[in-house]
CSV table of C-alpha atoms in Angstrom, one decimal:
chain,number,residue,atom,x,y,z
A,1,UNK,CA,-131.4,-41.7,25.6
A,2,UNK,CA,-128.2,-42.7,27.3
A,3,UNK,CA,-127.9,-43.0,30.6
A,4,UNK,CA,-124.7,-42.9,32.4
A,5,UNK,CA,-123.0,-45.0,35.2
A,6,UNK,CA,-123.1,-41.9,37.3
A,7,UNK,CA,-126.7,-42.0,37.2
A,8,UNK,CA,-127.9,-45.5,37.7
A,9,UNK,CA,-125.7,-45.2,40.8
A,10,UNK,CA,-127.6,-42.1,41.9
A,11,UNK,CA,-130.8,-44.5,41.1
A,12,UNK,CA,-129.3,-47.5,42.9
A,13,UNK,CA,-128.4,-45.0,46.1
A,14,UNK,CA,-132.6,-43.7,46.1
A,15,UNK,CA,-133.8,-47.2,46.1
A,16,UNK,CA,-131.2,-48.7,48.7
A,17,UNK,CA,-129.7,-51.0,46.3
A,18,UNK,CA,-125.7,-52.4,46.3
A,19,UNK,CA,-124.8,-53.0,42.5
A,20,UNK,CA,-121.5,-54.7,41.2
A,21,UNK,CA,-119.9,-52.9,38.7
A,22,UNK,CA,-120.9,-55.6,36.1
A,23,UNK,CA,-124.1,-54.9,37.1
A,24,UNK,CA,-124.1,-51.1,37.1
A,25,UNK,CA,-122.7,-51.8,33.5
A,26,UNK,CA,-125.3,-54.0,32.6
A,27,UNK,CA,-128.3,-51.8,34.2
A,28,UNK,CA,-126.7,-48.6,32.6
A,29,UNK,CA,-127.2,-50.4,28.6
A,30,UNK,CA,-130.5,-52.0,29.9
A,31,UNK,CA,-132.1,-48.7,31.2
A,32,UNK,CA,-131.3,-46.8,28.1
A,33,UNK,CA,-132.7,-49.1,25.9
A,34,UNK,CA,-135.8,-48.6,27.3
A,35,UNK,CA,-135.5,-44.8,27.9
A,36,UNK,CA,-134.9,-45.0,24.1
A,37,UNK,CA,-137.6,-47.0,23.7
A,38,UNK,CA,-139.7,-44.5,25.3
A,39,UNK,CA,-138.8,-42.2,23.2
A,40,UNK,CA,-140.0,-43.4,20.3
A,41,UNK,CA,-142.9,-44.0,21.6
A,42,UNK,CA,-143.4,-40.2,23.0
A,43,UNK,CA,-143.0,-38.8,19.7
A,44,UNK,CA,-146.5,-41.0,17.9
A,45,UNK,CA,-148.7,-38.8,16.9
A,46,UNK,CA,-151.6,-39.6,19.8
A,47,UNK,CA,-153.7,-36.7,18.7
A,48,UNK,CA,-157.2,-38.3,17.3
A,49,UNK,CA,-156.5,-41.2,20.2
A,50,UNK,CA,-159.3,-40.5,22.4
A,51,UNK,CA,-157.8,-40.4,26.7
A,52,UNK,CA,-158.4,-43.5,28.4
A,53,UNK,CA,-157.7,-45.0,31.2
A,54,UNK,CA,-157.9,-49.3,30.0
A,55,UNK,CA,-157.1,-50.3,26.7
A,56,UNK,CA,-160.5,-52.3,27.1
A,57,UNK,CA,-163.9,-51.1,28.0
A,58,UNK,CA,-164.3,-52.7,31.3
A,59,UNK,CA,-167.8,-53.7,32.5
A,60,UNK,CA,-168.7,-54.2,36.1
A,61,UNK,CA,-170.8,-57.9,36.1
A,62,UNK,CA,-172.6,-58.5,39.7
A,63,UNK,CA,-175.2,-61.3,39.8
A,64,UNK,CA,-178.8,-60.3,41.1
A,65,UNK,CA,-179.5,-59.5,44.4
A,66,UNK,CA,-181.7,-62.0,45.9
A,67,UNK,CA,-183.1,-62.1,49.4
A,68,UNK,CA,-181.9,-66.0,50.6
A,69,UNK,CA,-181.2,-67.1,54.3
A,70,UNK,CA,-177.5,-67.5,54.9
A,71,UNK,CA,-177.9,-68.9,58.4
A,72,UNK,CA,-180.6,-70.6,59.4
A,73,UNK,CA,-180.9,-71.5,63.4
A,74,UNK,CA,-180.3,-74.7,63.3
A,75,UNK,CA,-176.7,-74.4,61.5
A,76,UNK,CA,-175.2,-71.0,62.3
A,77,UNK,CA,-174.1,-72.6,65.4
A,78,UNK,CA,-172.7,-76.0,64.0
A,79,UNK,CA,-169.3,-74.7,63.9
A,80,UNK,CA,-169.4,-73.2,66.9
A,81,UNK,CA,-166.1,-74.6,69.7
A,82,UNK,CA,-168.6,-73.7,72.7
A,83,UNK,CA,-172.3,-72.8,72.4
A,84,UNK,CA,-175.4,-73.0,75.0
A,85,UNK,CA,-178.6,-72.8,73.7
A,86,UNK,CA,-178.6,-70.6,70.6
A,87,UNK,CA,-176.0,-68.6,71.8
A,88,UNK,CA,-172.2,-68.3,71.0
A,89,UNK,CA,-170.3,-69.1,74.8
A,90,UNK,CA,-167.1,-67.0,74.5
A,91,UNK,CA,-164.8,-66.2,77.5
A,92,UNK,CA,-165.3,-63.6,79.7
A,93,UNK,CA,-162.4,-60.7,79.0
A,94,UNK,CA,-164.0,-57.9,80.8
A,95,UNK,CA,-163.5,-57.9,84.7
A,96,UNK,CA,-165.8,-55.8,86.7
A,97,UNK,CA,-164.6,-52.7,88.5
């Protein structure tokens, strides 16, 4: 399919681009080669092909859910920048009415 200049400008306009002439020439030969291309490839005969949606069967791999302690109480607070007790010490950003 050949394109012509007229339309990769209209494309250029839609997508907010500024394109040289040299480069509206170049783009025009570049984008129908692969409209051609395209082409081709619409008229394979796809018929037995079964619909999917990956070329590869794709497979979900989670490991097993285990119960484990993440925090334990002696280092959940070790990173802490202020703590008292077993408690995280943030400042106060609510003032009373």
């Amino acid at each position: 399919m050949k394109l012509s200049i007229k339309e990769v400008e209209h494309v250029a306009e839609l997508a907010r681009l500024e394109l040289a002439d040299a480069e509206k020439e170049r783009f025009t030969h570049q984008l129908s080669n692969i409209l051609t291309h395209i082409g081709k490839l619409n008229q394979l005969d796809t018929g037995n092909v079964e619909p999917t949606s990956h070329i590869l069967p794709i497979k979900n791999t989670f490991r097993d859910d285990v119960n484990r302690e993440l925090f334990l109480e002696g280092n959940s607070l070790d990173n802490a920048p202020d703590k008292d007790r077993n408690y995280y010490k943030v400042p106060k950003i609510i003032e009373e009415a």
